[in-house]
Amino acid sequence: MKIHLQSKVEDVSEAQFGKHVYVDIPKRWQEARDYCRDKYTDLSPFTTPLDQERLKNATMEMTKLVWIGLYRDNEQMWRWTGEELATNIQTWADGEPKDNEKFVKTWEEALEHCRETHTDLTSLNSETEQRLALSEIQHDHITERVWIGLRDQEHQCPLRKRCGALTKEGHWENWDCEEKVHFICY
């Protein structure tokens, strides 16, 4: 993953909301944030709809992903670096994500993705976490169930439904680990 934004953004945004720097060094989000805090101020927040529109326009031609200063706090609230609540985030555009191709995975693929980019698949250790997860998966573009961090013992033929999934109704199910569905990382 990449951090900050390329020089095109500097031209668009310097007068409005400070200088944004694109750094072409692959890092995970926390590593990117630590790097930016050490070398600059922090990952760039885009706290207003105007900021978000400028970011979108400036990065339209980019083929690489970039990290921005948006994260979930301990209460699962979206915040910008600087601690401001992120209340004006624009959601997916119509037709996005394109058939969700990058966001549906087998249980093993989801586990690997979560461990590479976050911490792990979610464990839903409390009623609050369960409610928050349920609110996140109610969108039409989300599959009817999502992977969570539960799994039965190692593969034992012919048993295939041994991976934990959360349904939109709030039930935990054993599900076929090879099925490609959405997933929740923490």
PDB file of N, CA and C in Angstrom, residues 56-106:
ATOM      1  N   LYS A  56     -10.614  12.792  -4.775  1.00  0.00           N
ATOM      2  CA  LYS A  56     -11.119  11.904  -5.821  1.00  0.00           C
ATOM      3  C   LYS A  56     -10.649  12.369  -7.193  1.00  0.00           C
ATOM      4  N   ASN A  57     -10.797  13.653  -7.485  1.00  0.00           N
ATOM      5  CA  ASN A  57     -10.393  14.182  -8.785  1.00  0.00           C
ATOM      6  C   ASN A  57      -8.889  14.081  -9.005  1.00  0.00           C
ATOM      7  N   ALA A  58      -8.112  14.328  -7.967  1.00  0.00           N
ATOM      8  CA  ALA A  58      -6.654  14.320  -8.096  1.00  0.00           C
ATOM      9  C   ALA A  58      -6.089  12.913  -8.249  1.00  0.00           C
ATOM     10  N   THR A  59      -6.808  11.912  -7.782  1.00  0.00           N
ATOM     11  CA  THR A  59      -6.279  10.544  -7.820  1.00  0.00           C
ATOM     12  C   THR A  59      -6.966   9.670  -8.855  1.00  0.00           C
ATOM     13  N   MET A  60      -7.829  10.231  -9.675  1.00  0.00           N
ATOM     14  CA  MET A  60      -8.588   9.426 -10.640  1.00  0.00           C
ATOM     15  C   MET A  60      -7.685   8.630 -11.576  1.00  0.00           C
ATOM     16  N   GLU A  61      -6.551   9.187 -11.960  1.00  0.00           N
ATOM     17  CA  GLU A  61      -5.677   8.517 -12.915  1.00  0.00           C
ATOM     18  C   GLU A  61      -4.662   7.600 -12.242  1.00  0.00           C
ATOM     19  N   MET A  62      -4.633   7.595 -10.937  1.00  0.00           N
ATOM     20  CA  MET A  62      -3.670   6.747 -10.232  1.00  0.00           C
ATOM     21  C   MET A  62      -4.102   5.290 -10.301  1.00  0.00           C
ATOM     22  N   THR A  63      -3.137   4.414 -10.456  1.00  0.00           N
ATOM     23  CA  THR A  63      -3.446   2.986 -10.478  1.00  0.00           C
ATOM     24  C   THR A  63      -3.057   2.316  -9.171  1.00  0.00           C
ATOM     25  N   LYS A  64      -2.397   3.043  -8.286  1.00  0.00           N
ATOM     26  CA  LYS A  64      -1.981   2.492  -7.001  1.00  0.00           C
ATOM     27  C   LYS A  64      -2.931   2.969  -5.912  1.00  0.00           C
ATOM     28  N   LEU A  65      -3.075   2.156  -4.893  1.00  0.00           N
ATOM     29  CA  LEU A  65      -3.865   2.555  -3.740  1.00  0.00           C
ATOM     30  C   LEU A  65      -3.020   3.434  -2.838  1.00  0.00           C
ATOM     31  N   VAL A  66      -3.672   4.340  -2.137  1.00  0.00           N
ATOM     32  CA  VAL A  66      -2.965   5.201  -1.191  1.00  0.00           C
ATOM     33  C   VAL A  66      -3.680   5.142   0.152  1.00  0.00           C
ATOM     34  N   TRP A  67      -2.916   5.290   1.209  1.00  0.00           N
ATOM     35  CA  TRP A  67      -3.488   5.385   2.548  1.00  0.00           C
ATOM     36  C   TRP A  67      -3.835   6.838   2.824  1.00  0.00           C
ATOM     37  N   ILE A  68      -4.960   7.053   3.470  1.00  0.00           N
ATOM     38  CA  ILE A  68      -5.322   8.386   3.944  1.00  0.00           C
ATOM     39  C   ILE A  68      -5.533   8.296   5.453  1.00  0.00           C
ATOM     40  N   GLY A  69      -5.724   9.430   6.083  1.00  0.00           N
ATOM     41  CA  GLY A  69      -5.833   9.474   7.538  1.00  0.00           C
ATOM     42  C   GLY A  69      -7.220   9.172   8.060  1.00  0.00           C
ATOM     43  N   LEU A  70      -7.770   8.029   7.727  1.00  0.00           N
ATOM     44  CA  LEU A  70      -9.086   7.607   8.183  1.00  0.00           C
ATOM     45  C   LEU A  70      -8.932   6.250   8.859  1.00  0.00           C
ATOM     46  N   TYR A  71      -9.521   6.097  10.043  1.00  0.00           N
ATOM     47  CA  TYR A  71      -9.384   4.843  10.776  1.00  0.00           C
ATOM     48  C   TYR A  71     -10.579   4.651  11.699  1.00  0.00           C
ATOM     49  N   ARG A  72     -10.724   3.430  12.212  1.00  0.00           N
ATOM     50  CA  ARG A  72     -11.758   3.132  13.205  1.00  0.00           C
ATOM     51  C   ARG A  72     -11.122   3.142  14.582  1.00  0.00           C
ATOM     52  N   ASP A  73     -11.769   3.836  15.507  1.00  0.00           N
ATOM     53  CA  ASP A  73     -11.246   3.890  16.870  1.00  0.00           C
ATOM     54  C   ASP A  73     -11.716   2.666  17.664  1.00  0.00           C
ATOM     55  N   ASN A  74     -11.419   2.639  18.952  1.00  0.00           N
ATOM     56  CA  ASN A  74     -11.771   1.492  19.797  1.00  0.00           C
ATOM     57  C   ASN A  74     -13.269   1.257  19.897  1.00  0.00           C
ATOM     58  N   GLU A  75     -14.061   2.303  19.699  1.00  0.00           N
ATOM     59  CA  GLU A  75     -15.522   2.162  19.739  1.00  0.00           C
ATOM     60  C   GLU A  75     -16.093   1.894  18.351  1.00  0.00           C
ATOM     61  N   GLN A  76     -15.224   1.588  17.389  1.00  0.00           N
ATOM     62  CA  GLN A  76     -15.610   1.294  16.009  1.00  0.00           C
ATOM     63  C   GLN A  76     -16.216   2.491  15.286  1.00  0.00           C
ATOM     64  N   MET A  77     -15.844   3.695  15.720  1.00  0.00           N
ATOM     65  CA  MET A  77     -16.281   4.914  15.043  1.00  0.00           C
ATOM     66  C   MET A  77     -15.193   5.318  14.051  1.00  0.00           C
ATOM     67  N   TRP A  78     -15.597   5.785  12.864  1.00  0.00           N
ATOM     68  CA  TRP A  78     -14.628   6.267  11.888  1.00  0.00           C
ATOM     69  C   TRP A  78     -14.146   7.642  12.317  1.00  0.00           C
ATOM     70  N   ARG A  79     -12.825   7.812  12.330  1.00  0.00           N
ATOM     71  CA  ARG A  79     -12.206   9.088  12.709  1.00  0.00           C
ATOM     72  C   ARG A  79     -11.115   9.439  11.712  1.00  0.00           C
ATOM     73  N   TRP A  80     -10.911  10.738  11.581  1.00  0.00           N
ATOM     74  CA  TRP A  80      -9.780  11.247  10.815  1.00  0.00           C
ATOM     75  C   TRP A  80      -8.596  11.392  11.753  1.00  0.00           C
ATOM     76  N   THR A  81      -7.384  11.317  11.213  1.00  0.00           N
ATOM     77  CA  THR A  81      -6.230  11.638  12.035  1.00  0.00           C
ATOM     78  C   THR A  81      -6.466  13.046  12.552  1.00  0.00           C
ATOM     79  N   GLY A  82      -6.148  13.287  13.785  1.00  0.00           N
ATOM     80  CA  GLY A  82      -6.535  14.535  14.438  1.00  0.00           C
ATOM     81  C   GLY A  82      -7.759  14.324  15.306  1.00  0.00           C
ATOM     82  N   GLU A  83      -8.330  13.111  15.263  1.00  0.00           N
ATOM     83  CA  GLU A  83      -9.417  12.662  16.143  1.00  0.00           C
ATOM     84  C   GLU A  83     -10.809  13.167  15.782  1.00  0.00           C
ATOM     85  N   GLU A  84     -10.969  13.922  14.714  1.00  0.00           N
ATOM     86  CA  GLU A  84     -12.297  14.389  14.321  1.00  0.00           C
ATOM     87  C   GLU A  84     -13.135  13.214  13.824  1.00  0.00           C
ATOM     88  N   LEU A  85     -14.388  13.122  14.297  1.00  0.00           N
ATOM     89  CA  LEU A  85     -15.291  12.082  13.812  1.00  0.00           C
ATOM     90  C   LEU A  85     -15.516  12.259  12.321  1.00  0.00           C
ATOM     91  N   ALA A  86     -15.521  11.155  11.599  1.00  0.00           N
ATOM     92  CA  ALA A  86     -15.724  11.185  10.151  1.00  0.00           C
ATOM     93  C   ALA A  86     -17.209  10.992   9.879  1.00  0.00           C
ATOM     94  N   THR A  87     -17.928  12.076   9.805  1.00  0.00           N
ATOM     95  CA  THR A  87     -19.379  11.996   9.634  1.00  0.00           C
ATOM     96  C   THR A  87     -19.824  12.282   8.211  1.00  0.00           C
ATOM     97  N   ASN A  88     -18.945  12.792   7.367  1.00  0.00           N
ATOM     98  CA  ASN A  88     -19.322  13.167   6.003  1.00  0.00           C
ATOM     99  C   ASN A  88     -18.660  12.304   4.948  1.00  0.00           C
ATOM    100  N   ILE A  89     -18.380  11.047   5.272  1.00  0.00           N
ATOM    101  CA  ILE A  89     -17.732  10.191   4.286  1.00  0.00           C
ATOM    102  C   ILE A  89     -18.744   9.833   3.214  1.00  0.00           C
ATOM    103  N   GLN A  90     -18.340  10.010   1.969  1.00  0.00           N
ATOM    104  CA  GLN A  90     -19.209   9.608   0.875  1.00  0.00           C
ATOM    105  C   GLN A  90     -19.082   8.101   0.701  1.00  0.00           C
ATOM    106  N   THR A  91     -20.196   7.434   0.457  1.00  0.00           N
ATOM    107  CA  THR A  91     -20.194   5.982   0.341  1.00  0.00           C
ATOM    108  C   THR A  91     -19.845   5.576  -1.084  1.00  0.00           C
ATOM    109  N   TRP A  92     -19.889   4.262  -1.347  1.00  0.00           N
ATOM    110  CA  TRP A  92     -19.557   3.744  -2.671  1.00  0.00           C
ATOM    111  C   TRP A  92     -20.386   4.439  -3.743  1.00  0.00           C
ATOM    112  N   ALA A  93     -19.776   4.701  -4.854  1.00  0.00           N
ATOM    113  CA  ALA A  93     -20.486   5.228  -6.017  1.00  0.00           C
ATOM    114  C   ALA A  93     -21.368   4.120  -6.584  1.00  0.00           C
ATOM    115  N   ASP A  94     -22.356   4.500  -7.398  1.00  0.00           N
ATOM    116  CA  ASP A  94     -23.208   3.497  -8.031  1.00  0.00           C
ATOM    117  C   ASP A  94     -22.338   2.500  -8.785  1.00  0.00           C
ATOM    118  N   GLY A  95     -22.626   1.214  -8.613  1.00  0.00           N
ATOM    119  CA  GLY A  95     -21.879   0.175  -9.305  1.00  0.00           C
ATOM    120  C   GLY A  95     -20.557  -0.185  -8.659  1.00  0.00           C
ATOM    121  N   GLU A  96     -20.220   0.439  -7.567  1.00  0.00           N
ATOM    122  CA  GLU A  96     -18.956   0.154  -6.878  1.00  0.00           C
ATOM    123  C   GLU A  96     -19.246  -0.527  -5.543  1.00  0.00           C
ATOM    124  N   PRO A  97     -18.367  -1.313  -5.077  1.00  0.00           N
ATOM    125  CA  PRO A  97     -17.220  -1.796  -5.832  1.00  0.00           C
ATOM    126  C   PRO A  97     -17.679  -2.717  -6.947  1.00  0.00           C
ATOM    127  N   LYS A  98     -16.969  -2.702  -8.052  1.00  0.00           N
ATOM    128  CA  LYS A  98     -17.378  -3.441  -9.249  1.00  0.00           C
ATOM    129  C   LYS A  98     -17.575  -4.916  -8.923  1.00  0.00           C
ATOM    130  N   ASP A  99     -18.813  -5.311  -8.809  1.00  0.00           N
ATOM    131  CA  ASP A  99     -19.185  -6.692  -8.486  1.00  0.00           C
ATOM    132  C   ASP A  99     -18.448  -7.215  -7.262  1.00  0.00           C
ATOM    133  N   ASN A 100     -17.927  -6.319  -6.465  1.00  0.00           N
ATOM    134  CA  ASN A 100     -17.244  -6.694  -5.222  1.00  0.00           C
ATOM    135  C   ASN A 100     -16.111  -7.684  -5.433  1.00  0.00           C
ATOM    136  N   GLU A 101     -15.506  -7.701  -6.648  1.00  0.00           N
ATOM    137  CA  GLU A 101     -14.547  -8.752  -6.963  1.00  0.00           C
ATOM    138  C   GLU A 101     -13.360  -8.824  -6.012  1.00  0.00           C
ATOM    139  N   LYS A 102     -12.902  -7.709  -5.491  1.00  0.00           N
ATOM    140  CA  LYS A 102     -11.750  -7.740  -4.598  1.00  0.00           C
ATOM    141  C   LYS A 102     -12.144  -8.056  -3.162  1.00  0.00           C
ATOM    142  N   PHE A 103     -13.430  -8.023  -2.874  1.00  0.00           N
ATOM    143  CA  PHE A 103     -13.862  -8.067  -1.489  1.00  0.00           C
ATOM    144  C   PHE A 103     -14.605  -9.331  -1.111  1.00  0.00           C
ATOM    145  N   VAL A 104     -14.667 -10.290  -1.994  1.00  0.00           N
ATOM    146  CA  VAL A 104     -15.220 -11.596  -1.648  1.00  0.00           C
ATOM    147  C   VAL A 104     -14.090 -12.604  -1.742  1.00  0.00           C
ATOM    148  N   LYS A 105     -13.974 -13.413  -0.702  1.00  0.00           N
ATOM    149  CA  LYS A 105     -12.863 -14.355  -0.635  1.00  0.00           C
ATOM    150  C   LYS A 105     -13.314 -15.620   0.078  1.00  0.00           C
ATOM    151  N   THR A 106     -12.557 -16.695  -0.132  1.00  0.00           N
ATOM    152  CA  THR A 106     -12.764 -17.887   0.685  1.00  0.00           C
ATOM    153  C   THR A 106     -12.344 -17.531   2.110  1.00  0.00           C
TER     154      THR A 106
END
